[in-house]
Amino acid sequence: MENLRGSALIVAGMLGFALEDMFIKMMAGALPVGQILMLLGLGGGIVFAMMSVARGERLLSPDFHHRAVIARNLGEVIGTAGFITAVALSPLATASAILQANPLLVTLGAAVFFAEPVGWRRWSAICVGLFGVLLVIRPGAEGFTPLSLFAVLGTMGLAARDLASRRVPRSISSLKLSTYAFLILVPVGYLMVVVAGEALVWPSTVNSLRLLAAIGVGVAGYWALTAATRMGEISVIAPYRYTRLVFALFVAYFAFGERPDLLTYIGAAIIVGSGIYTLLREARLRRASRRVTPAL
């Protein structure tokens, strides 16, 4: 039953993220991308800060200066700024397909930076998955969209965030980490506006509602994802993260009239298949390691 509830929460969370992307893309033509990042960071930061304070946590603490927290926040900035820029300026289906390579990059980073053992099967899955990314992007081909590289940058940043999260002490709560990650997007978004030479725009009533909706479904999606990971077995619920791509394709088709070509679908399928294999393989190895009885 816990696995069923966890899987349902994962699917609900992915739906929330897909809807958040939809609202972001709807605002992109009227508001600077940096301003969207600022407002999302401020709104999400306030929500998580209130939740954290309600639990009696002290936000202004030395935890913010912990090296792992700093590294996590840096990854969050690069990942979120890159992906939101990709969502705003490039096809949503393309950006969402590239994002699915995140688990592959996390496994790659764990092997390179943390010296975690990765066998030939997972190395093969990583290579195949990255080939799928190339099929989606197709650099040098006629259908190549340079702005889709922001999705690659975003995926790399989010993978770095996930890797840094492994080194964050368990004494630092998820709510506090979320507060830091969202609020740090405010100055970064403003810097993006300044560097781009744009002016801040007062949102219209429609865009204000879209902003509130994006914050609402984004925070709800994050909560659902966090609750799911604490409820079910990772090997069972993790593959359901890929439902985000399914929702994104529906949103791209019905909300924005996007028609991805066959190579994009093939590339996305390769990325998802490689990612699911990697997740299942890692879960199997973890179970096997727990069954090993250390010699006395």
Short mmCIF file of C-alpha atoms in Angstrom, two decimals:
data_model
loop_
_atom_site.label_atom_id
_atom_site.label_comp_id
_atom_site.label_asym_id
_atom_site.label_seq_id
_atom_site.Cartn_x
_atom_site.Cartn_y
_atom_site.Cartn_z
CA MET A 1 0.00 0.00 0.00
CA GLU A 2 2.87 2.40 0.80
CA ASN A 3 4.39 1.80 -2.62
CA LEU A 4 1.02 2.47 -4.26
CA ARG A 5 0.57 5.72 -2.38
CA GLY A 6 4.16 6.73 -3.07
CA SER A 7 3.77 6.04 -6.79
CA ALA A 8 0.54 8.05 -6.90
CA LEU A 9 2.27 10.97 -5.17
CA ILE A 10 5.17 10.81 -7.64
CA VAL A 11 2.75 10.97 -10.57
CA ALA A 12 0.87 13.88 -8.93
CA GLY A 13 4.15 15.69 -8.34
CA MET A 14 5.23 15.26 -11.96
CA LEU A 15 1.87 16.61 -13.11
CA GLY A 16 2.43 19.63 -10.89
CA PHE A 17 5.86 20.28 -12.41
CA ALA A 18 4.50 19.93 -15.96
CA LEU A 19 1.74 22.45 -15.19
CA GLU A 20 4.32 24.78 -13.63
CA ASP A 21 6.32 24.63 -16.88
CA MET A 22 3.15 25.44 -18.81
CA PHE A 23 2.44 28.57 -16.78
CA ILE A 24 6.08 29.67 -17.06
CA LYS A 25 5.98 29.36 -20.84
CA MET A 26 2.70 31.28 -20.97
CA MET A 27 4.31 34.18 -19.09
CA ALA A 28 7.53 34.15 -21.10
CA GLY A 29 6.32 36.44 -23.88
CA ALA A 30 5.24 39.18 -21.48
CA LEU A 31 7.84 39.05 -18.67
CA PRO A 32 11.65 38.81 -18.81
CA VAL A 33 12.91 35.31 -18.00
CA GLY A 34 15.00 36.67 -15.14
CA GLN A 35 11.95 38.34 -13.60
CA ILE A 36 9.99 35.08 -13.81
CA LEU A 37 12.87 33.38 -11.97
CA MET A 38 12.85 36.15 -9.34
CA LEU A 39 9.12 35.91 -8.69
CA LEU A 40 9.07 32.09 -8.58
CA GLY A 41 12.01 32.11 -6.18
CA LEU A 42 10.39 34.71 -3.95
CA GLY A 43 7.00 33.00 -3.89
CA GLY A 44 8.36 29.49 -3.31
CA GLY A 45 10.87 30.77 -0.77
CA ILE A 46 8.17 32.48 1.28
CA VAL A 47 6.00 29.36 1.29
CA PHE A 48 8.81 27.04 2.38
CA ALA A 49 10.11 29.58 4.91
CA MET A 50 6.68 29.76 6.54
CA MET A 51 6.49 25.96 6.64
CA SER A 52 9.97 25.76 8.12
CA VAL A 53 9.30 28.39 10.80
CA ALA A 54 6.01 26.66 11.66
CA ARG A 55 8.08 23.59 12.53
CA GLY A 56 10.22 25.67 14.87
CA GLU A 57 13.29 25.75 12.63
CA ARG A 58 15.68 28.71 12.64
CA LEU A 59 16.39 29.82 9.08
CA LEU A 60 19.26 32.18 9.87
CA SER A 61 21.76 29.59 11.06
CA PRO A 62 25.27 28.39 10.19
CA ASP A 63 23.65 25.68 8.03
CA PHE A 64 23.50 28.14 5.13
CA HIS A 65 27.32 28.29 5.07
CA HIS A 66 27.86 24.53 5.04
CA ARG A 67 29.94 23.59 1.99
CA ALA A 68 27.45 20.99 0.79
CA VAL A 69 24.58 23.47 1.12
CA ILE A 70 26.53 26.10 -0.84
CA ALA A 71 27.29 23.54 -3.57
CA ARG A 72 23.64 22.48 -3.62
CA ASN A 73 22.44 26.07 -3.95
CA LEU A 74 24.91 26.69 -6.78
CA GLY A 75 23.62 23.63 -8.61
CA GLU A 76 20.04 24.78 -8.00
CA VAL A 77 20.80 28.21 -9.47
CA ILE A 78 22.44 26.81 -12.61
CA GLY A 79 19.82 24.09 -13.02
CA THR A 80 16.71 26.16 -12.42
CA ALA A 81 17.91 29.19 -14.39
CA GLY A 82 18.97 26.99 -17.30
CA PHE A 83 15.79 24.93 -17.41
CA ILE A 84 13.39 27.85 -16.97
CA THR A 85 15.21 29.68 -19.78
CA ALA A 86 14.86 26.59 -21.97
CA VAL A 87 11.15 26.25 -21.14
CA ALA A 88 10.55 29.92 -21.90
CA LEU A 89 12.51 30.16 -25.16
CA SER A 90 12.62 26.67 -26.72
CA PRO A 91 10.02 23.94 -27.42
CA LEU A 92 8.66 22.55 -24.14
CA ALA A 93 8.74 18.96 -25.43
CA THR A 94 12.44 19.25 -26.28
CA ALA A 95 13.41 20.78 -22.92
CA SER A 96 11.40 18.17 -21.00
CA ALA A 97 12.92 15.28 -22.97
CA ILE A 98 16.46 16.49 -22.23
CA LEU A 99 15.63 16.87 -18.52
CA GLN A 100 14.95 13.13 -18.31
CA ALA A 101 18.71 12.53 -18.58
CA ASN A 102 19.11 13.79 -14.99
CA PRO A 103 19.40 10.31 -13.34
CA LEU A 104 22.06 9.32 -15.89
CA LEU A 105 24.13 12.42 -15.11
CA VAL A 106 23.75 11.81 -11.37
CA THR A 107 25.13 8.28 -11.79
CA LEU A 108 27.95 9.62 -13.98
CA GLY A 109 28.79 12.32 -11.44
CA ALA A 110 28.75 9.88 -8.54
CA ALA A 111 31.30 7.72 -10.36
CA VAL A 112 33.55 10.63 -11.34
CA PHE A 113 33.44 12.79 -8.20
CA PHE A 114 32.57 10.33 -5.43
CA ALA A 115 34.36 7.28 -6.84
CA GLU A 116 31.22 5.19 -6.52
CA PRO A 117 31.54 1.87 -8.36
CA VAL A 118 29.64 1.80 -11.66
CA GLY A 119 29.69 -1.40 -13.68
CA TRP A 120 29.78 -1.77 -17.43
CA ARG A 121 26.01 -2.17 -17.62
CA ARG A 122 25.31 1.24 -16.13
CA TRP A 123 28.15 2.83 -18.12
CA SER A 124 26.51 1.41 -21.23
CA ALA A 125 23.13 2.78 -20.17
CA ILE A 126 24.68 6.22 -19.61
CA CYS A 127 26.25 6.22 -23.07
CA VAL A 128 23.03 5.08 -24.73
CA GLY A 129 21.05 7.71 -22.82
CA LEU A 130 23.43 10.50 -23.85
CA PHE A 131 23.08 9.33 -27.44
CA GLY A 132 19.33 9.80 -26.96
CA VAL A 133 20.01 13.39 -25.84
CA LEU A 134 21.97 13.98 -29.05
CA LEU A 135 19.02 12.67 -31.07
CA VAL A 136 16.75 15.19 -29.37
CA ILE A 137 19.14 18.13 -29.80
CA ARG A 138 20.71 17.16 -33.16
CA PRO A 139 23.56 19.72 -33.15
CA GLY A 140 24.44 20.82 -36.65
CA ALA A 141 21.25 19.42 -38.17
CA GLU A 142 18.54 21.47 -39.82
CA GLY A 143 16.17 21.16 -36.88
CA PHE A 144 18.80 22.19 -34.32
CA THR A 145 17.58 24.81 -31.82
CA PRO A 146 20.57 26.43 -30.02
CA LEU A 147 18.31 27.57 -27.17
CA SER A 148 17.72 23.91 -26.29
CA LEU A 149 21.28 23.91 -24.93
CA PHE A 150 19.90 25.80 -21.94
CA ALA A 151 18.03 22.58 -21.10
CA VAL A 152 21.34 20.70 -21.19
CA LEU A 153 22.86 23.29 -18.85
CA GLY A 154 19.82 23.05 -16.59
CA THR A 155 19.96 19.27 -16.46
CA MET A 156 23.66 19.37 -15.56
CA GLY A 157 22.99 21.91 -12.80
CA LEU A 158 20.14 19.87 -11.31
CA ALA A 159 22.30 16.75 -11.39
CA ALA A 160 25.00 18.68 -9.49
CA ARG A 161 22.35 19.76 -6.98
CA ASP A 162 21.26 16.15 -6.45
CA LEU A 163 24.86 15.04 -6.00
CA ALA A 164 25.56 17.80 -3.47
CA SER A 165 22.39 16.82 -1.59
CA ARG A 166 24.05 13.49 -0.76
CA ARG A 167 26.66 15.37 1.28
CA VAL A 168 24.20 17.58 3.18
CA PRO A 169 23.98 16.54 6.86
CA ARG A 170 20.68 14.87 7.79
CA SER A 171 20.29 17.44 10.58
CA ILE A 172 19.45 20.07 7.93
CA SER A 173 15.80 19.63 6.99
CA SER A 174 14.41 19.45 3.47
CA LEU A 175 12.20 22.47 4.18
CA LYS A 176 15.20 24.58 5.12
CA LEU A 177 17.13 23.45 2.04
CA SER A 178 14.12 24.30 -0.14
CA THR A 179 13.87 27.76 1.43
CA TYR A 180 17.52 28.49 0.71
CA ALA A 181 17.30 27.12 -2.84
CA PHE A 182 14.26 29.22 -3.76
CA LEU A 183 15.31 32.50 -2.15
CA ILE A 184 18.74 32.47 -3.76
CA LEU A 185 16.99 32.57 -7.14
CA VAL A 186 15.79 36.13 -6.41
CA PRO A 187 19.16 37.93 -6.75
CA VAL A 188 20.19 35.60 -9.56
CA GLY A 189 17.02 36.40 -11.51
CA TYR A 190 17.57 40.13 -11.00
CA LEU A 191 21.15 39.78 -12.24
CA MET A 192 19.82 38.06 -15.37
CA VAL A 193 17.49 41.00 -16.00
CA VAL A 194 20.33 43.51 -15.57
CA VAL A 195 22.78 41.60 -17.79
CA ALA A 196 20.14 41.22 -20.51
CA GLY A 197 19.49 44.97 -20.39
CA GLU A 198 15.79 44.43 -19.75
CA ALA A 199 13.41 46.32 -17.51
CA LEU A 200 11.19 44.83 -14.84
CA VAL A 201 7.56 44.63 -15.95
CA TRP A 202 4.49 44.90 -13.75
CA PRO A 203 2.57 41.65 -14.41
CA SER A 204 -0.92 41.91 -15.83
CA THR A 205 -3.82 40.38 -13.95
CA VAL A 206 -3.69 37.28 -16.13
CA ASN A 207 0.05 36.83 -15.65
CA SER A 208 -0.27 37.45 -11.91
CA LEU A 209 -2.76 34.58 -11.76
CA ARG A 210 -0.43 32.42 -13.86
CA LEU A 211 2.41 33.24 -11.48
CA LEU A 212 0.37 32.28 -8.43
CA ALA A 213 -0.70 29.08 -10.16
CA ALA A 214 2.92 28.25 -11.08
CA ILE A 215 4.04 28.77 -7.49
CA GLY A 216 1.12 26.73 -6.17
CA VAL A 217 1.53 23.69 -8.40
CA GLY A 218 5.34 23.89 -8.15
CA VAL A 219 5.32 23.85 -4.34
CA ALA A 220 2.65 21.12 -4.31
CA GLY A 221 4.70 19.06 -6.76
CA TYR A 222 7.82 19.42 -4.64
CA TRP A 223 5.92 18.41 -1.50
CA ALA A 224 4.44 15.36 -3.26
CA LEU A 225 7.87 14.29 -4.50
CA THR A 226 9.42 14.65 -1.04
CA ALA A 227 6.57 12.78 0.65
CA ALA A 228 6.75 9.98 -1.92
CA THR A 229 10.47 9.37 -1.43
CA ARG A 230 9.89 8.97 2.31
CA MET A 231 6.95 6.63 1.83
CA GLY A 232 7.67 3.98 -0.80
CA GLU A 233 10.60 1.92 -2.02
CA ILE A 234 12.79 3.97 -4.37
CA SER A 235 13.13 1.06 -6.82
CA VAL A 236 9.33 0.94 -7.17
CA ILE A 237 8.40 4.62 -7.25
CA ALA A 238 11.42 6.25 -8.96
CA PRO A 239 10.53 5.16 -12.53
CA TYR A 240 7.24 7.05 -12.20
CA ARG A 241 9.26 10.30 -12.32
CA TYR A 242 9.29 9.83 -16.08
CA THR A 243 5.57 10.51 -16.24
CA ARG A 244 6.64 14.16 -16.26
CA LEU A 245 7.64 13.73 -19.89
CA VAL A 246 4.24 12.26 -20.76
CA PHE A 247 2.46 15.21 -19.13
CA ALA A 248 4.86 17.65 -20.80
CA LEU A 249 4.15 16.20 -24.25
CA PHE A 250 0.39 16.57 -23.67
CA VAL A 251 0.86 20.17 -22.49
CA ALA A 252 3.16 20.97 -25.41
CA TYR A 253 0.66 19.55 -27.89
CA PHE A 254 -2.61 20.97 -26.55
CA ALA A 255 -1.43 24.27 -25.00
CA PHE A 256 1.24 25.34 -27.48
CA GLY A 257 0.57 23.31 -30.61
CA GLU A 258 4.02 21.69 -30.60
CA ARG A 259 4.48 18.72 -32.93
CA PRO A 260 7.76 16.95 -32.09
CA ASP A 261 9.20 14.92 -34.96
CA LEU A 262 9.94 11.20 -34.92
CA LEU A 263 13.61 11.59 -33.93
CA THR A 264 12.60 13.59 -30.85
CA TYR A 265 10.23 10.80 -29.77
CA ILE A 266 12.90 8.16 -30.41
CA GLY A 267 15.52 10.13 -28.48
CA ALA A 268 13.13 10.68 -25.58
CA ALA A 269 12.29 6.96 -25.47
CA ILE A 270 16.01 6.08 -25.41
CA ILE A 271 16.66 8.55 -22.56
CA VAL A 272 13.74 7.26 -20.51
CA GLY A 273 14.60 3.61 -21.12
CA SER A 274 18.24 4.13 -20.14
CA GLY A 275 17.24 6.10 -17.04
CA ILE A 276 14.76 3.48 -15.85
CA TYR A 277 17.34 0.72 -16.37
CA THR A 278 19.92 2.69 -14.38
CA LEU A 279 17.51 3.32 -11.50
CA LEU A 280 16.44 -0.33 -11.33
CA ARG A 281 20.03 -1.55 -11.56
CA GLU A 282 21.13 0.75 -8.72
CA ALA A 283 18.22 -0.42 -6.56
CA ARG A 284 19.11 -4.06 -7.23
CA LEU A 285 22.74 -3.47 -6.25
CA ARG A 286 21.68 -1.72 -3.04
CA ARG A 287 19.48 -4.66 -2.09
CA ALA A 288 22.31 -7.08 -2.85
CA SER A 289 24.77 -5.10 -0.72
CA ARG A 290 22.36 -5.12 2.24
CA ARG A 291 22.11 -8.92 2.03
CA VAL A 292 25.88 -9.34 2.33
CA THR A 293 26.87 -10.29 5.86
CA PRO A 294 30.22 -8.75 6.86
CA ALA A 295 32.90 -11.18 7.94
CA LEU A 296 33.55 -11.32 11.68
#
